[in-house]
C-alpha positions as YAML, in Angstrom:
chain: A
units: angstrom
residues:
- id: 1
  name: MET
  ca: [23.11, 11.87, -96.35]
- id: 2
  name: ASP
  ca: [25.81, 9.65, -95.33]
- id: 3
  name: PRO
  ca: [24.66, 6.54, -93.08]
- id: 4
  name: LEU
  ca: [28.02, 7.45, -91.31]
- id: 5
  name: SER
  ca: [26.99, 10.94, -90.32]
- id: 6
  name: LEU
  ca: [23.76, 9.15, -88.49]
- id: 7
  name: ILE
  ca: [25.97, 7.05, -85.95]
- id: 8
  name: PRO
  ca: [27.15, 10.14, -84.02]
- id: 9
  name: LEU
  ca: [23.81, 11.34, -84.15]
- id: 10
  name: ALA
  ca: [22.54, 7.93, -82.97]
- id: 11
  name: THR
  ca: [25.15, 7.82, -80.38]
- id: 12
  name: GLY
  ca: [24.00, 11.21, -79.03]
- id: 13
  name: ILE
  ca: [20.37, 10.27, -78.73]
- id: 14
  name: LEU
  ca: [21.54, 7.10, -76.84]
- id: 15
  name: ASP
  ca: [23.37, 9.10, -74.64]
- id: 16
  name: LEU
  ca: [20.42, 11.46, -73.85]
- id: 17
  name: GLY
  ca: [18.32, 8.16, -73.50]
- id: 18
  name: LYS
  ca: [21.07, 7.08, -70.73]
- id: 19
  name: ALA
  ca: [20.80, 10.77, -69.39]
- id: 20
  name: LEU
  ca: [16.88, 10.65, -68.84]
- id: 21
  name: VAL
  ca: [16.80, 6.93, -67.38]
- id: 22
  name: SER
  ca: [19.84, 7.94, -65.11]
- id: 23
  name: ALA
  ca: [17.69, 11.08, -63.96]
- id: 24
  name: ARG
  ca: [14.64, 8.95, -63.63]
- id: 25
  name: ASP
  ca: [16.57, 6.50, -61.40]
- id: 26
  name: GLU
  ca: [18.25, 9.39, -59.20]
- id: 27
  name: ALA
  ca: [14.60, 10.87, -58.97]
- id: 28
  name: LYS
  ca: [13.39, 7.55, -57.91]
- id: 29
  name: ARG
  ca: [16.11, 7.17, -55.30]
- id: 30
  name: ILE
  ca: [15.62, 10.17, -53.72]
- id: 31
  name: GLU
  ca: [11.98, 9.32, -53.06]
- id: 32
  name: LEU
  ca: [12.68, 5.99, -51.71]
- id: 33
  name: VAL
  ca: [15.27, 7.63, -49.32]
- id: 34
  name: ALA
  ca: [12.99, 10.04, -48.09]
- id: 35
  name: GLN
  ca: [9.98, 7.15, -47.68]
- id: 36
  name: LEU
  ca: [12.73, 5.53, -45.82]
- id: 37
  name: ASN
  ca: [13.35, 8.39, -43.45]
- id: 38
  name: GLU
  ca: [10.21, 9.32, -42.84]
- id: 39
  name: LYS
  ca: [9.36, 5.84, -41.69]
- id: 40
  name: THR
  ca: [12.41, 5.84, -39.55]
- id: 41
  name: LEU
  ca: [11.33, 8.64, -37.85]
- id: 42
  name: GLY
  ca: [7.78, 7.10, -37.37]
- id: 43
  name: MET
  ca: [9.66, 3.95, -35.72]
- id: 44
  name: GLN
  ca: [11.92, 6.05, -33.56]
- id: 45
  name: MET
  ca: [8.94, 7.83, -32.17]
- id: 46
  name: LEU
  ca: [7.22, 4.56, -31.46]
- id: 47
  name: ALA
  ca: [10.29, 3.46, -29.46]
- id: 48
  name: VAL
  ca: [10.41, 6.49, -27.40]
- id: 49
  name: GLN
  ca: [6.63, 6.19, -26.32]
- id: 50
  name: ALA
  ca: [7.19, 2.17, -25.94]
- id: 51
  name: PHE
  ca: [10.14, 3.16, -23.34]
- id: 52
  name: ALA
  ca: [8.32, 5.82, -21.77]
- id: 53
  name: LEU
  ca: [5.22, 3.61, -21.47]
- id: 54
  name: ALA
  ca: [7.56, 1.08, -19.89]
- id: 55
  name: ASP
  ca: [8.90, 3.62, -17.47]
- id: 56
  name: SER
  ca: [5.09, 4.44, -16.49]
- id: 57
  name: LEU
  ca: [4.35, 0.50, -15.82]
- id: 58
  name: ARG
  ca: [7.76, 0.24, -13.94]
- id: 59
  name: GLU
  ca: [6.50, 3.09, -11.29]
- id: 60
  name: ASP
  ca: [3.07, 1.70, -11.18]
- id: 61
  name: LYS
  ca: [4.46, -1.98, -10.38]
- id: 62
  name: ALA
  ca: [6.70, -0.32, -7.46]
- id: 63
  name: ALA
  ca: [3.77, 1.82, -6.46]
- id: 64
  name: LEU
  ca: [1.61, -1.46, -6.24]
- id: 65
  name: LEU
  ca: [4.54, -3.57, -4.42]
- id: 66
  name: GLN
  ca: [4.70, -1.03, -2.00]
- id: 67
  name: GLU
  ca: [1.04, -0.64, -1.24]
- id: 68
  name: LYS
  ca: [1.01, -4.54, -1.13]
- id: 69
  name: GLN
  ca: [3.49, -4.62, 1.33]
- id: 70
  name: THR
  ca: [1.45, -1.83, 3.56]
- id: 71
  name: LEU
  ca: [-1.50, -3.91, 3.19]
- id: 72
  name: GLU
  ca: [0.17, -6.97, 4.47]
- id: 73
  name: ASP
  ca: [1.43, -5.42, 7.23]
- id: 74
  name: GLU
  ca: [-1.84, -4.05, 8.12]
- id: 75
  name: VAL
  ca: [-3.35, -7.61, 8.02]
- id: 76
  name: ARG
  ca: [-0.38, -8.83, 9.95]
- id: 77
  name: ALA
  ca: [-1.09, -6.06, 12.61]
- id: 78
  name: LEU
  ca: [-4.97, -6.65, 12.73]
- id: 79
  name: LYS
  ca: [-3.86, -10.85, 12.86]
- id: 80
  name: ASP
  ca: [-1.83, -10.11, 15.95]
- id: 81
  name: ARG
  ca: [-4.21, -7.81, 17.52]
- id: 82
  name: ARG
  ca: [-7.08, -10.38, 17.10]
- id: 83
  name: ALA
  ca: [-4.74, -13.26, 18.57]
- id: 84
  name: GLU
  ca: [-4.14, -11.02, 21.64]
- id: 85
  name: LEU
  ca: [-8.04, -10.08, 21.80]
- id: 86
  name: GLU
  ca: [-8.94, -13.88, 21.75]
- id: 87
  name: GLU
  ca: [-6.84, -14.26, 25.03]
- id: 88
  name: TYR
  ca: [-9.67, -12.05, 26.82]
- id: 89
  name: VAL
  ca: [-13.41, -13.49, 27.26]
- id: 90
  name: LEU
  ca: [-16.34, -11.43, 28.23]
- id: 91
  name: HIS
  ca: [-16.76, -11.44, 32.13]
- id: 92
  name: ARG
  ca: [-19.63, -9.76, 34.23]
- id: 93
  name: LEU
  ca: [-18.42, -7.86, 37.58]
- id: 94
  name: PRO
  ca: [-20.57, -8.25, 40.62]
- id: 95
  name: THR
  ca: [-22.25, -4.65, 39.35]
- id: 96
  name: GLY
  ca: [-23.43, -6.06, 35.94]
- id: 97
  name: ALA
  ca: [-20.83, -4.13, 34.18]
- id: 98
  name: MET
  ca: [-19.32, -6.09, 31.14]
- id: 99
  name: VAL
  ca: [-15.44, -6.19, 30.77]
- id: 100
  name: ARG
  ca: [-13.21, -8.28, 28.91]
- id: 101
  name: ARG
  ca: [-10.99, -10.53, 31.34]
- id: 102
  name: ARG
  ca: [-7.61, -12.37, 30.75]
- id: 103
  name: TYR
  ca: [-7.72, -15.65, 31.02]
- id: 104
  name: SER
  ca: [-5.29, -18.75, 31.27]
- id: 105
  name: LEU
  ca: [-5.73, -21.84, 29.58]
- id: 106
  name: ASP
  ca: [-5.21, -23.71, 32.65]
- id: 107
  name: GLU
  ca: [-8.72, -22.39, 33.38]
- id: 108
  name: GLU
  ca: [-7.32, -21.04, 36.50]
- id: 109
  name: PRO
  ca: [-7.71, -17.03, 36.74]
- id: 110
  name: ILE
  ca: [-4.93, -14.87, 36.62]
- id: 111
  name: GLU
  ca: [-4.32, -13.04, 39.61]
- id: 112
  name: PRO
  ca: [-4.19, -10.09, 40.12]
- id: 113
  name: PRO
  ca: [-7.01, -10.00, 37.05]
- id: 114
  name: VAL
  ca: [-6.40, -8.14, 33.96]
- id: 115
  name: TYR
  ca: [-9.30, -6.45, 32.50]
- id: 116
  name: ILE
  ca: [-9.61, -4.46, 29.31]
- id: 117
  name: CYS
  ca: [-12.30, -2.40, 28.01]
- id: 118
  name: ALA
  ca: [-14.89, -3.87, 26.28]
- id: 119
  name: ASN
  ca: [-15.86, -0.98, 24.12]
- id: 120
  name: CYS
  ca: [-12.16, -0.72, 22.84]
- id: 121
  name: ALA
  ca: [-12.13, -4.62, 22.28]
- id: 122
  name: ALA
  ca: [-15.17, -4.20, 19.89]
- id: 123
  name: ARG
  ca: [-12.74, -1.72, 17.72]
- id: 124
  name: GLY
  ca: [-9.96, -4.26, 17.74]
- id: 125
  name: GLU
  ca: [-8.28, -2.39, 20.41]
- id: 126
  name: VAL
  ca: [-6.74, -3.33, 23.48]
- id: 127
  name: THR
  ca: [-7.01, -0.71, 26.17]
- id: 128
  name: PHE
  ca: [-6.01, -1.94, 29.76]
- id: 129
  name: LEU
  ca: [-8.72, -0.61, 32.37]
- id: 130
  name: GLN
  ca: [-6.83, 0.93, 35.48]
- id: 131
  name: PRO
  ca: [-8.00, 0.68, 38.90]
- id: 132
  name: GLN
  ca: [-9.14, 3.70, 40.74]
- id: 133
  name: SER
  ca: [-10.06, 4.63, 44.40]
- id: 134
  name: SER
  ca: [-8.22, 1.34, 45.91]
- id: 135
  name: GLY
  ca: [-10.01, -0.62, 42.97]
- id: 136
  name: VAL
  ca: [-13.55, 0.31, 43.81]
- id: 137
  name: PHE
  ca: [-13.59, 1.63, 39.96]
- id: 138
  name: LEU
  ca: [-11.91, 0.65, 36.79]
- id: 139
  name: HIS
  ca: [-11.09, 3.51, 34.34]
- id: 140
  name: CYS
  ca: [-10.66, 3.43, 30.63]
- id: 141
  name: PRO
  ca: [-7.85, 5.39, 29.69]
- id: 142
  name: ALA
  ca: [-9.56, 6.12, 26.38]
- id: 143
  name: GLY
  ca: [-12.57, 7.62, 27.89]
- id: 144
  name: HIS
  ca: [-15.29, 5.12, 27.54]
- id: 145
  name: ALA
  ca: [-16.13, 4.18, 31.38]
- id: 146
  name: ARG
  ca: [-15.71, 4.17, 34.89]
- id: 147
  name: ILE
  ca: [-16.87, 1.01, 36.09]
- id: 148
  name: ALA
  ca: [-17.86, 0.07, 39.33]
- id: 149
  name: THR
  ca: [-16.20, -3.31, 40.50]
- id: 150
  name: GLY
  ca: [-18.34, -4.15, 43.12]
- id: 151
  name: LYS
  ca: [-15.49, -3.80, 45.81]
- id: 152
  name: ARG
  ca: [-16.19, -1.72, 48.81]
- id: 153
  name: SER
  ca: [-13.90, 1.40, 49.62]
- id: 154
  name: PRO
  ca: [-11.65, 0.41, 52.34]
- id: 155
  name: PRO
  ca: [-12.45, 2.23, 55.84]
- id: 156
  name: PRO
  ca: [-10.59, 5.40, 56.46]
- id: 157
  name: ASN
  ca: [-6.90, 4.79, 58.11]
- id: 158
  name: ARG
  ca: [-7.76, 5.96, 61.67]
- id: 159
  name: ARG
  ca: [-5.26, 5.77, 64.27]
- id: 160
  name: ILE
  ca: [-6.96, 5.02, 67.33]
- id: 161
  name: VAL
  ca: [-5.21, 7.33, 70.02]
- id: 162
  name: ALA
  ca: [-5.12, 6.01, 73.67]
- id: 163
  name: ARG
  ca: [-5.99, 8.05, 76.10]
- id: 164
  name: MET
  ca: [-3.66, 8.20, 79.21]
- id: 165
  name: VAL
  ca: [-5.81, 8.80, 82.20]
...
């Protein structure tokens, strides 16, 4: 065997070795690309979930802000009603019935007196008592009571007819 004849054989073996290394590197590259694609897909799925959660949180926040505004409006209305009710003090009518009567800061009674139903006031409502039978009774429009005021009913309107003699 001629040593020069070994050179092409060695070159062939070297080429085969390079081809094997190259094939191994390509298989590794394919495996790494597959892993990268898998992780990228996982990251995209997490991003979609995060955006969905953010949308849900925005909707919840908007609902809570709306509820807060509604509650603030209710509190404001209750405070206004309470302030209005504080303008009335308990008052005993001559018959012993209890009503709430509007008072003035001057300590002078307001004429004509304004009465509200004590039952309605206890529930936080202002219901004006309406006079009936020429002021002999006060009537609650909410149907709580018909309260005698102690006034007497006026005499019937009679005409005196003079007789001609």
